Coordinates of C-alpha atoms and ligand atoms in Angstrom, one line a residue:
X1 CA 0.0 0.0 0.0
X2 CA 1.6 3.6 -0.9
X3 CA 0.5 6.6 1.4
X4 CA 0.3 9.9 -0.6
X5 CA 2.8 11.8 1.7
X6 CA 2.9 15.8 0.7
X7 CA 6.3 17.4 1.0
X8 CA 7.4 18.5 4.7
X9 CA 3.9 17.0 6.0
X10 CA 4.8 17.5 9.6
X11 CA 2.4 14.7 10.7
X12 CA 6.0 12.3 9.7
X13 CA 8.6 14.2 11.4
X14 CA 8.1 13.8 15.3
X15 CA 9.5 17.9 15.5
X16 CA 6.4 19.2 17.6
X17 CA 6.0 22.9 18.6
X18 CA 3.8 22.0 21.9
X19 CA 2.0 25.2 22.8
X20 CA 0.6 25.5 26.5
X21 CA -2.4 28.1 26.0
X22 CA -2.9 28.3 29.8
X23 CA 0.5 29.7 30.0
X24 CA -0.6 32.6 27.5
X25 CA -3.7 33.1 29.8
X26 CA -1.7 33.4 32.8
X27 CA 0.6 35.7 31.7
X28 CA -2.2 37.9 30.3
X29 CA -4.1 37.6 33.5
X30 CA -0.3 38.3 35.5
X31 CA 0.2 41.3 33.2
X32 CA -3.2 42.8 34.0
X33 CA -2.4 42.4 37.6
X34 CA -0.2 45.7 36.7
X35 CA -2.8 48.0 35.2
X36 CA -5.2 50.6 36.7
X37 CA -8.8 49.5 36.0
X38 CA -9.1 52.1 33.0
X39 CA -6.3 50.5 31.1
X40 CA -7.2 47.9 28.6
X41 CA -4.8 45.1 27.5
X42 CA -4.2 44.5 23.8
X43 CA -2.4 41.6 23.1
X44 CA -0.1 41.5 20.3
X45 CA -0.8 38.2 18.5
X46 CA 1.1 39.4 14.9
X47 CA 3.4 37.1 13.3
X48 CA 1.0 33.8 14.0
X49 CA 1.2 34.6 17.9
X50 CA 5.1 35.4 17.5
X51 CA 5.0 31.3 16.1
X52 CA 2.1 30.1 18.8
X53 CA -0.7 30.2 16.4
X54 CA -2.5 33.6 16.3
X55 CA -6.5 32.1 17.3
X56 CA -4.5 30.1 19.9
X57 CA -2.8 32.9 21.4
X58 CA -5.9 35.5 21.0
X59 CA -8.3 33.1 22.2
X60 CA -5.9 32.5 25.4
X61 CA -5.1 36.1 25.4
X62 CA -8.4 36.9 26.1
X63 CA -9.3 34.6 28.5
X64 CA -6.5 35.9 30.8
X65 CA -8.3 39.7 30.3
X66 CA -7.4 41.3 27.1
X67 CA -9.9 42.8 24.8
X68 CA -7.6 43.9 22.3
X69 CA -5.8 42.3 19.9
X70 CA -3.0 43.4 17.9
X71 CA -1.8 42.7 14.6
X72 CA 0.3 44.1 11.5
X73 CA -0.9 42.8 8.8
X74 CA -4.7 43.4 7.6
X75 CA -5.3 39.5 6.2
X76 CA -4.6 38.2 9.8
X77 CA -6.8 41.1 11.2
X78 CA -9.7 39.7 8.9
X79 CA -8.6 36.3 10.3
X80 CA -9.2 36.8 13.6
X81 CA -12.5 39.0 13.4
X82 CA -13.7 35.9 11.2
X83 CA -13.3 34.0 14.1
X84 CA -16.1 35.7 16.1
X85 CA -13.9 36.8 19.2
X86 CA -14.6 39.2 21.7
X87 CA -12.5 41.8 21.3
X88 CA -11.4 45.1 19.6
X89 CA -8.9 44.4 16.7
X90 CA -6.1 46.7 15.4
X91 CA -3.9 46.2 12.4
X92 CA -1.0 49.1 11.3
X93 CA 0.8 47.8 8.8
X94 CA -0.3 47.9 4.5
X95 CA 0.8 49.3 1.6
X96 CA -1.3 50.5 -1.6
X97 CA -2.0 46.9 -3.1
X98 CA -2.6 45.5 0.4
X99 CA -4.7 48.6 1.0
X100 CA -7.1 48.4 -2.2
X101 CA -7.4 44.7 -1.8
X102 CA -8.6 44.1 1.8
X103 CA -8.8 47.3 4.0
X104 CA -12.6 48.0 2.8
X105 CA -13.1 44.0 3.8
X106 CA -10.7 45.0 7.0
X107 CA -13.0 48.1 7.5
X108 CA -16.3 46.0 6.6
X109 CA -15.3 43.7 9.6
X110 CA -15.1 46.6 11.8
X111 CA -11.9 46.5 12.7
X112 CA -9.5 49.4 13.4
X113 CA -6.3 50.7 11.3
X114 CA -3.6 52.2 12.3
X115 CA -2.6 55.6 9.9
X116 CA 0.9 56.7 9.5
X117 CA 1.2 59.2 7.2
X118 CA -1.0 61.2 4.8
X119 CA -1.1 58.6 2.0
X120 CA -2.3 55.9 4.5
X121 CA -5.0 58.2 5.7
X122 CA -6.3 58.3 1.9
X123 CA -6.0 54.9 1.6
X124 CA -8.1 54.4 4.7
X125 CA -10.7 57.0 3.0
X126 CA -11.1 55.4 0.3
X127 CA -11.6 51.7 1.3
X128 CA -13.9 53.1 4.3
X129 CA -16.3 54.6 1.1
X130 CA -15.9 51.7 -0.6
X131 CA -17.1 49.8 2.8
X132 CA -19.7 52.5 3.6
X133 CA -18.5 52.7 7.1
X134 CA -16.6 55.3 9.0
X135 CA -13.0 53.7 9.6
X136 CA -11.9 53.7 12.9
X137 CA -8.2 55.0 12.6
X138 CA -5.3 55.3 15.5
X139 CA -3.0 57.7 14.5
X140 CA 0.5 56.7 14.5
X141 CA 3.4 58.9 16.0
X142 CA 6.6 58.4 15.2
X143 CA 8.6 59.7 17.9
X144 CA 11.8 58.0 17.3
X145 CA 11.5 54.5 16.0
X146 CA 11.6 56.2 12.1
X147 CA 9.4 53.6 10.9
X148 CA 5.4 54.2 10.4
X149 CA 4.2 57.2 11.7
X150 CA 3.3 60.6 11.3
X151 CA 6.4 63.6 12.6
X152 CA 4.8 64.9 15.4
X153 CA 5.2 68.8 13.6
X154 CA 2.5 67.3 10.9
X155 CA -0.2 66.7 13.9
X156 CA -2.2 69.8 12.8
X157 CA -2.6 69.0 9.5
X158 CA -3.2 65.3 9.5
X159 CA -6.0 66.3 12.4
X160 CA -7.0 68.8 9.8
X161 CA -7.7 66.4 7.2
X162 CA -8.9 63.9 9.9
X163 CA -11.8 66.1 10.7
X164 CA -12.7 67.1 7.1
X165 CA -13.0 63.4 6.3
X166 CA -16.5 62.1 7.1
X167 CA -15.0 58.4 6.5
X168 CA -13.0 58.1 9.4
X169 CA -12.8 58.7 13.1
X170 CA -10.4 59.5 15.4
X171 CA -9.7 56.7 18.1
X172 CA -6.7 56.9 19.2
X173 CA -3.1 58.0 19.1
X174 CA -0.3 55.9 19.9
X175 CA 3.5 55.3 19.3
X176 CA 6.0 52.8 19.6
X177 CA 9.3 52.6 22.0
X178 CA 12.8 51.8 20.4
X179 CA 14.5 51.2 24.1
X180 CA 11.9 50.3 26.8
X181 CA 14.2 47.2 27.3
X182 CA 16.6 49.3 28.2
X183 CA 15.0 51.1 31.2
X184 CA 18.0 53.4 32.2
X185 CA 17.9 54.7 28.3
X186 CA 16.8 58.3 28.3
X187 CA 14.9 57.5 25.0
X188 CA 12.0 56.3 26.4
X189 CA 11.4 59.7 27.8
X190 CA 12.2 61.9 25.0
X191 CA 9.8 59.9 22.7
X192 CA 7.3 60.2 26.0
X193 CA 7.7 64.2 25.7
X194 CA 7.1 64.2 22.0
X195 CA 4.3 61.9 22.0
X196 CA 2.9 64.1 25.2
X197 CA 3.2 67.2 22.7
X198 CA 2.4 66.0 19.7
X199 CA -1.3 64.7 21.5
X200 CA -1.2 68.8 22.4
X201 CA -1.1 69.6 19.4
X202 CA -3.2 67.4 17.8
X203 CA -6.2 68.0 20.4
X204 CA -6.1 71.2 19.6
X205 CA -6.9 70.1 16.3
X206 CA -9.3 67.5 16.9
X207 CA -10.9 67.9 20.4
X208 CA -10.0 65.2 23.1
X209 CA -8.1 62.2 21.7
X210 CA -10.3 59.3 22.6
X211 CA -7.5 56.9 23.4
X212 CA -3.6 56.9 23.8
X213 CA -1.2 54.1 24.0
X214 CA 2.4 53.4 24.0
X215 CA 3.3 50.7 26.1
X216 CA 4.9 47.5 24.8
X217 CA 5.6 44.6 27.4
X218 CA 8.9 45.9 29.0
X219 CA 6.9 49.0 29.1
X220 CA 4.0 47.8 30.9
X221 CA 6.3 46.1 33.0
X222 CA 8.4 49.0 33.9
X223 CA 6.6 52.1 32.9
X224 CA 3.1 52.7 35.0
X225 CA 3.1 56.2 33.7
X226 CA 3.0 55.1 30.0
X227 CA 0.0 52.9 30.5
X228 CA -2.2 55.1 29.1
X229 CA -5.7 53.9 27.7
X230 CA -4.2 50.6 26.2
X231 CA -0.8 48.2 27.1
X232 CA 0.4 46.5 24.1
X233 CA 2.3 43.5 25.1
X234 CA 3.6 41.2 23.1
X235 CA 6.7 38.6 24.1
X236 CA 5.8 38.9 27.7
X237 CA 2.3 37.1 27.1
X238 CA 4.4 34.1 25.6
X239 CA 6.8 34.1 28.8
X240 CA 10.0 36.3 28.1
X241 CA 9.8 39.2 29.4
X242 CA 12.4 41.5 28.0
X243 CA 13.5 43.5 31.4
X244 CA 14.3 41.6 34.6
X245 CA 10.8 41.5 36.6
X246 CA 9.1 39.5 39.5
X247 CA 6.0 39.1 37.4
X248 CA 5.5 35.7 37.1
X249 CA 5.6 34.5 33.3
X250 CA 6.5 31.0 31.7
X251 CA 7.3 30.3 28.0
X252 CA 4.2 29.1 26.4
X253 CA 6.1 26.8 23.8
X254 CA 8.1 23.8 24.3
X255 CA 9.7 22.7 21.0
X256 CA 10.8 18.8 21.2
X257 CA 12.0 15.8 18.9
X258 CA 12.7 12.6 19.2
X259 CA 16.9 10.6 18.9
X260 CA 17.0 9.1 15.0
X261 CA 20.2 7.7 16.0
X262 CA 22.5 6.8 18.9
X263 CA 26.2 5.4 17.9
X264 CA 29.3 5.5 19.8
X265 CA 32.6 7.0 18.5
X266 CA 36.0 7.3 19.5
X267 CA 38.1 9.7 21.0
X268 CA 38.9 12.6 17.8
X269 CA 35.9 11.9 15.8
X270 CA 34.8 15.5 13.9
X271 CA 31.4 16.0 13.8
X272 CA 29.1 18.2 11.6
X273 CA 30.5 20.8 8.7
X274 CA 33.7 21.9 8.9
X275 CA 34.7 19.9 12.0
X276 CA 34.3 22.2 14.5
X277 CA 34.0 19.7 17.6
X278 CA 35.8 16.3 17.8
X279 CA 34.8 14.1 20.5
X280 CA 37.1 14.2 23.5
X281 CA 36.4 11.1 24.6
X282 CA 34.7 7.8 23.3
X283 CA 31.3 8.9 23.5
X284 CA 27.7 8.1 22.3
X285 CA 26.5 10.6 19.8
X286 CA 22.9 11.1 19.3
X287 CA 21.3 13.0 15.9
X288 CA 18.0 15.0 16.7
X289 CA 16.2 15.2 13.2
X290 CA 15.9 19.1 13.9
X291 CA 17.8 21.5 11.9
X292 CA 18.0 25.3 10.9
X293 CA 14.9 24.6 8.4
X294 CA 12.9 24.0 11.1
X295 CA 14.1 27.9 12.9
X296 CA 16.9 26.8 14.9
X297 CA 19.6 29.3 14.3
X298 CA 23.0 27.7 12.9
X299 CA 24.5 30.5 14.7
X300 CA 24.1 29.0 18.0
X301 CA 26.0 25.8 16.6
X302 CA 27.6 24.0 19.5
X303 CA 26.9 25.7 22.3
X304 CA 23.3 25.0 23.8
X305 CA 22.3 22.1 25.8
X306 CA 19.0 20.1 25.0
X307 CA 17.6 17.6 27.2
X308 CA 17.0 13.7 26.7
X309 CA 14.4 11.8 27.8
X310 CA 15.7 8.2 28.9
X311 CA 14.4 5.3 30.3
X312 CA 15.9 6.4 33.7
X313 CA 15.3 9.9 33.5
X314 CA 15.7 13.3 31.7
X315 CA 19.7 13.9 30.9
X316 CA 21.4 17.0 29.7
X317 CA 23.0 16.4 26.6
X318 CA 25.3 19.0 25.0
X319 CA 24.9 20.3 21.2
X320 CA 27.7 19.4 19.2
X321 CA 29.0 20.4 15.9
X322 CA 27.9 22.6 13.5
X323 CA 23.5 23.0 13.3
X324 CA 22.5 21.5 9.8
X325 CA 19.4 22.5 7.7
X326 CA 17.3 19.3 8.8
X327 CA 19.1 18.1 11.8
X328 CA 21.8 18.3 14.6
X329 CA 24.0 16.1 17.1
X330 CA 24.0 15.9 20.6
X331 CA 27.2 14.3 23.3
X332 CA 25.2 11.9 25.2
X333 CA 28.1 11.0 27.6
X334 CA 30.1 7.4 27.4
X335 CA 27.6 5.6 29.6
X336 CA 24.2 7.0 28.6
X337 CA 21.0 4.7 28.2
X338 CA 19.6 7.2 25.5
X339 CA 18.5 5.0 22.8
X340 CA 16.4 6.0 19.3
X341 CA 13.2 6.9 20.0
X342 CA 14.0 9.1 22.6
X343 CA 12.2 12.2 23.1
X344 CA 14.2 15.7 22.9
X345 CA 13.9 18.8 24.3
X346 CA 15.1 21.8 22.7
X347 CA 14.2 24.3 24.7
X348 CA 10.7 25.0 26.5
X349 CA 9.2 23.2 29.5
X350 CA 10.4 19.6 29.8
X351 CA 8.2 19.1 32.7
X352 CA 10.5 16.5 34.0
X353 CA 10.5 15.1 37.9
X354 CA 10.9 17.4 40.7
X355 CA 14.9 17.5 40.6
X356 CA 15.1 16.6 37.0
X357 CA 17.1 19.6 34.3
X358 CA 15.5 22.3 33.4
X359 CA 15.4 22.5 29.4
X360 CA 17.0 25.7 27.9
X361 CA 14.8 28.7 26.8
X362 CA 14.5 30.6 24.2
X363 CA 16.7 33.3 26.1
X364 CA 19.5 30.5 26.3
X365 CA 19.0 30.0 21.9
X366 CA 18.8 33.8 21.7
X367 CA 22.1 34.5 23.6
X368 CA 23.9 31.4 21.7
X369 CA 22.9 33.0 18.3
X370 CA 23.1 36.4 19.3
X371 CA 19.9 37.6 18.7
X372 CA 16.5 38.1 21.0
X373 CA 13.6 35.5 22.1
X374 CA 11.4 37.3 19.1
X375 CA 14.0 35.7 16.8
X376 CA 14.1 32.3 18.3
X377 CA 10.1 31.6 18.8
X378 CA 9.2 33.6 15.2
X379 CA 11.6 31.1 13.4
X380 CA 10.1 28.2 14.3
X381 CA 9.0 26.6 11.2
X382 CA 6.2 26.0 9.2
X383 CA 7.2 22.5 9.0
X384 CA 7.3 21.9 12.3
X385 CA 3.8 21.4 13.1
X386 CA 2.0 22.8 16.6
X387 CA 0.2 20.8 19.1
X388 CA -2.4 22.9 21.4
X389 CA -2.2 21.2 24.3
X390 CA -6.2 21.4 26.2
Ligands
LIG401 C1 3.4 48.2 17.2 C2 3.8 47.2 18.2 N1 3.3 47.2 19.4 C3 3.6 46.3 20.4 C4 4.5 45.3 20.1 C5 4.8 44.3 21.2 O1 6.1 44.4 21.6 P1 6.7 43.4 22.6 O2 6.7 42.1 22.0 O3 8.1 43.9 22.9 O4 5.9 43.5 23.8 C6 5.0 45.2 18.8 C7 6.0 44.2 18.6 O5 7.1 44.4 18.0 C8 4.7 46.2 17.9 O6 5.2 46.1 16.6

């Protein structure tokens, strides 16, 4: 008998993205802990819930308290107000093509758009006549990140236009922080100031501004004075927060495998590209079918350690050798037990006995490949396929 298998069907590679939506409900509900009852939470679910699964994370998102969700594109704004939840939706990021084709859908749907400059806010217009419905717009300052966003000396005349445009509605302004991870960074204050004044200006415009909002999560975990109307967490609500806090958060994914192989080689055998580990000992090697096409970062080659699950109990077991596309090796010791079949943790919650190793994180992957948690959870693959836990 011949199964039709389709190519990278992650139902035959045991590389499982295990997502623990409780731990996203948690966090949300540990984050709004922090907030004066005015504040609302909106929970940043862009970039398939930073790798979760955007309905997962949304749906636990707002189980834990928020009633907004966040996203940049448009398409996975429509996605989630197909799926009927109960919350507010924003989405900031388009271009013209983007724009024509889905905003007056976007707009239809009811949710909100984020404007950044004087062509967006005709863009907006236009899809909002086409959709016969006043588009909700948050105005978008850009007070330092020099991405999307209006310079806060344009205020008056995007309010202006604003206000001559039947088709949209002011609901909010906002702007984004370049350094809140950073808290000793002056930054954060100087794009504060110029948000403060830039809201001056505009209200002078406009009337009051109905909302404001600024905070990302080191923000709302640092920053009670930038909480404004709306927090808009992101990484924290998936269990890294970026600034050292006594909030309690835990990493919502654990990504695992399973040994393909365990062999035992001597003393000096090179392992991986351009041999750069040899065994220092005889050894048992094991190869974990996981590789950089799957989002681990070759740049962490050889220096993280992953855990294995034996017979007799969870064992660290230390990376080795270069980090191929589909899979890597890991030192299980001279004496170990580990045999194929094995399950692998690469980093996440191993859930393991009492005294058993902790896995690594996605910190620990992040440090190893110089680069951030966002990096190291984004990456992880389409192939790889996600298991909600319930
Ligand atoms: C506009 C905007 N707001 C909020 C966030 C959430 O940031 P963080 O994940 O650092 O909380 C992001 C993410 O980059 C973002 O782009």
């Amino acid at each position: 008998m011949s199964i039709p298998i389709p190519a990278e069907d992650p139902r035959h590679v045991p590389n499982r993205a295990v997502i623990d939506p409780s731990a996203i409900t948690e966090n949300t509900r540990a984050l709004g802990t922090l907030l004066e009852e005015h504040t609302a939470l909106m929970a940043v679910v862009k970039a398939d819930g930073y790798g979760h699964g955007m309905l997962t994370a949304a749906r636990a998102a707002i189980e834990g308290g928020a009633t907004w969700l966040g996203v940049a594109h448009p398409a996975s704004a429509l996605a989630l107000a197909h799926a009927d939840l109960d919350a507010q939706i924003l989405t900031w990021l388009y271009e013209p093509h983007t724009a024509q084709a889905v905003l007056p859908e976007v707009l239809g749907a009811g949710v909100d758009v984020a404007v950044g400059s004087v062509e967006m806010l005709q863009l907006v217009s236009e899809a909002a006549r086409q959709a016969d419905r006043r588009a909700r717009v948050h105005l978008k300052i850009d007070t330092g990140m020099g991405r999307n966003g209006i310079l806060p000396w344009q205020m008056r005349e995007l309010g202006a236009a604003i206000t001559a445009d039947d088709f949209v509605q002011l609901t909010a302004a906002w702007t984004h922080l370049t350094s809140a991870d950073e808290p000793d960074d002056p930054a954060t204050d100087q794009q504060a100031e110029l948000f403060d004044s830039a809201c001056e200006a505009l209200a002078e415009e406009v009337g009051p501004i109905p909302l404001q909002h600024i905070a990302n999560s080191a923000a709302t975990l640092t920053r009670p004075d930038l909480h404004r109307d709306i927090v808009r967490p992101g990484i924290a609500l998936y269990g890294y927060p970026p600034v050292p806090t006594d909030v309690p958060l835990r990493p919502a994914m654990t990504l695992t495998s399973r040994l393909a192989l365990v062999k035992e080689v001597p003393e000096g055998h090179s392992i991986g590209y351009g041999r750069i580990r040899h065994t220092d000992r005889t050894t048992r090697l094991g190869l974990v079918p996981i590789g950089y096409a799957d989002g681990l970062h070759r740049a962490a080659s050889d220096q993280v350690t992953l855990i294995v699950r034996t017979e007799s109990g969870d064992y660290r077991a230390r990376q080795v050798g270069r980090i191929s596309m589909d899979q890597l090796v890991v030192d299980l010791g001279p004496s170990t037990d580990a045999r194929a079949g094995d399950e692998v943790f690469v980093f996440g919650d191993a859930g393991g006995a009492p005294n058993a190793p902790s896995a690594a994180t996605a910190d620990d992957w992040a440090e190893a490949a110089d680069t951030i948690p966002y990096e190291v959870l984004t990456s992880v693959s389409a192939r790889v396929s996600r298991k909600v836990l319930s």
